[in-house]
mmCIF file of C-alpha atoms in Angstrom:
data_model
loop_
_atom_site.group_PDB
_atom_site.id
_atom_site.type_symbol
_atom_site.label_atom_id
_atom_site.label_comp_id
_atom_site.label_asym_id
_atom_site.label_seq_id
_atom_site.Cartn_x
_atom_site.Cartn_y
_atom_site.Cartn_z
ATOM 1 C CA MET I 247 -9.138 8.385 -6.985
ATOM 2 C CA LEU I 248 -11.903 7.187 -9.302
ATOM 3 C CA VAL I 249 -13.505 4.682 -6.951
ATOM 4 C CA SER I 250 -13.122 4.458 -3.176
ATOM 5 C CA ALA I 251 -10.716 1.990 -1.664
ATOM 6 C CA TYR I 252 -13.597 0.041 -0.104
ATOM 7 C CA VAL I 253 -14.503 -1.201 -3.582
ATOM 8 C CA CYS I 254 -11.635 -3.654 -3.780
ATOM 9 C CA GLY I 255 -12.909 -7.202 -3.521
ATOM 10 C CA MET I 256 -16.570 -6.294 -4.016
ATOM 11 C CA SER I 257 -18.758 -9.175 -4.939
ATOM 12 C CA THR I 258 -22.334 -7.948 -5.107
ATOM 13 C CA SER I 259 -24.033 -6.175 -7.985
ATOM 14 C CA ARG I 260 -25.521 -3.559 -5.704
ATOM 15 C CA GLN I 261 -22.139 -2.654 -4.213
ATOM 16 C CA ARG I 262 -20.531 -2.303 -7.656
ATOM 17 C CA VAL I 263 -23.399 -0.161 -8.937
ATOM 18 C CA THR I 264 -23.336 2.032 -5.826
ATOM 19 C CA ALA I 265 -19.600 2.612 -6.190
ATOM 20 C CA ALA I 266 -19.935 3.359 -9.919
ATOM 21 C CA CYS I 267 -22.812 5.781 -9.285
ATOM 22 C CA ASP I 268 -20.783 7.552 -6.592
ATOM 23 C CA ALA I 269 -17.832 7.902 -8.976
ATOM 24 C CA MET I 270 -20.040 9.349 -11.735
ATOM 25 C CA SER I 271 -21.720 11.700 -9.276
ATOM 26 C CA ARG I 272 -18.329 13.020 -8.197
ATOM 27 C CA ALA I 273 -17.252 13.341 -11.850
ATOM 28 C CA GLY I 274 -20.451 15.185 -12.753
ATOM 29 C CA GLY I 275 -21.445 12.842 -15.549
ATOM 30 C CA PRO I 276 -20.759 9.626 -17.396
ATOM 31 C CA LEU I 277 -17.410 7.878 -17.223
ATOM 32 C CA PRO I 278 -16.179 5.289 -19.727
ATOM 33 C CA ALA I 279 -17.533 1.840 -18.850
ATOM 34 C CA GLY I 280 -14.084 0.305 -19.233
ATOM 35 C CA THR I 281 -12.593 2.773 -16.778
ATOM 36 C CA LEU I 282 -15.329 2.137 -14.222
ATOM 37 C CA ALA I 283 -15.111 -1.622 -14.678
ATOM 38 C CA ALA I 284 -11.341 -1.638 -14.227
ATOM 39 C CA ALA I 285 -11.647 0.408 -11.040
ATOM 40 C CA LEU I 286 -14.295 -2.019 -9.762
ATOM 41 C CA HIS I 287 -12.273 -5.111 -10.745
ATOM 42 C CA CYS I 288 -14.930 -6.484 -13.062
ATOM 43 C CA SER I 289 -15.575 -6.545 -16.805
ATOM 44 C CA ALA I 290 -17.466 -3.798 -18.631
ATOM 45 C CA ARG I 291 -20.098 -6.396 -19.572
ATOM 46 C CA GLN I 292 -20.531 -7.388 -15.912
ATOM 47 C CA LEU I 293 -20.999 -3.750 -14.967
ATOM 48 C CA GLN I 294 -23.624 -3.375 -17.719
ATOM 49 C CA ARG I 295 -25.495 -6.414 -16.357
ATOM 50 C CA ASP I 296 -25.246 -5.093 -12.799
ATOM 51 C CA PHE I 297 -26.734 -1.735 -13.800
ATOM 52 C CA ALA I 298 -29.543 -3.431 -15.724
ATOM 53 C CA GLU I 299 -30.332 -5.663 -12.751
ATOM 54 C CA VAL I 300 -30.122 -3.009 -10.015
ATOM 55 C CA LEU I 301 -31.280 0.204 -11.728
ATOM 56 C CA GLY I 302 -32.776 -0.859 -15.045
ATOM 57 C CA VAL I 303 -30.529 1.543 -16.981
ATOM 58 C CA THR I 304 -27.027 1.443 -18.456
ATOM 59 C CA PRO I 305 -24.060 3.130 -16.773
ATOM 60 C CA ARG I 306 -24.048 5.638 -19.652
ATOM 61 C CA GLN I 307 -27.726 6.493 -19.126
ATOM 62 C CA PHE I 308 -27.117 7.030 -15.418
ATOM 63 C CA GLY I 309 -24.134 9.290 -16.109
ATOM 64 C CA GLN I 310 -26.093 11.274 -18.679
ATOM 65 C CA ALA I 311 -28.901 11.782 -16.157
ATOM 66 C CA ILE I 312 -26.377 13.214 -13.687
ATOM 67 C CA ARG I 313 -25.015 15.559 -16.337
ATOM 68 C CA THR I 314 -28.552 16.613 -17.354
ATOM 69 C CA ASP I 315 -29.404 17.431 -13.746
ATOM 70 C CA ARG I 316 -26.179 19.401 -13.436
ATOM 71 C CA THR I 317 -27.081 21.301 -16.608
ATOM 72 C CA ARG I 318 -30.452 22.265 -15.140
ATOM 73 C CA THR I 319 -28.643 23.725 -12.153
ATOM 74 C CA MET I 320 -26.130 25.525 -14.362
ATOM 75 C CA LEU I 321 -28.884 27.093 -16.477
ATOM 76 C CA LYS I 322 -29.845 29.143 -13.444
ATOM 77 C CA ALA I 323 -26.266 30.302 -12.895
ATOM 78 C CA TYR I 324 -25.212 31.206 -16.456
ATOM 79 C CA ASP I 325 -26.480 33.830 -18.875
ATOM 80 C CA THR I 326 -26.651 31.557 -21.924
ATOM 81 C CA VAL I 327 -27.650 27.978 -22.556
ATOM 82 C CA LEU I 328 -24.366 27.363 -24.351
ATOM 83 C CA ASP I 329 -22.306 28.539 -21.361
ATOM 84 C CA ALA I 330 -24.351 26.331 -19.042
ATOM 85 C CA ALA I 331 -23.945 23.312 -21.334
ATOM 86 C CA PHE I 332 -20.167 23.681 -21.514
ATOM 87 C CA ALA I 333 -19.935 24.251 -17.739
ATOM 88 C CA SER I 334 -21.940 21.044 -17.221
ATOM 89 C CA GLY I 335 -19.445 18.943 -19.103
ATOM 90 C CA TYR I 336 -20.888 18.772 -22.581
ATOM 91 C CA GLY I 337 -17.986 18.960 -25.022
ATOM 92 C CA SER I 338 -20.014 20.134 -28.001
ATOM 93 C CA VAL I 339 -23.478 21.322 -28.892
ATOM 94 C CA ARG I 340 -24.160 18.033 -30.705
ATOM 95 C CA GLY I 341 -24.641 16.241 -27.387
#
């Protein structure tokens, strides 16, 4: 399940952002804004505004920060940077 069942009927920006951040943390990186918005029963634009208001970043920037942190952890576990990048969820070396 992308977003917890408690999300249904959410009305506050903070609750939507918290649920979206939890979903991206579980996924290990960014998720499409449309997918997150649909799961949170709001529009992608509303989710963008919520993130800007609550965190001062976009959902994509937050997801990328999660993936970057995961990559740092993976660098310690893998022999090469390329292996760590792919294990962290990067699909190509172009970023």
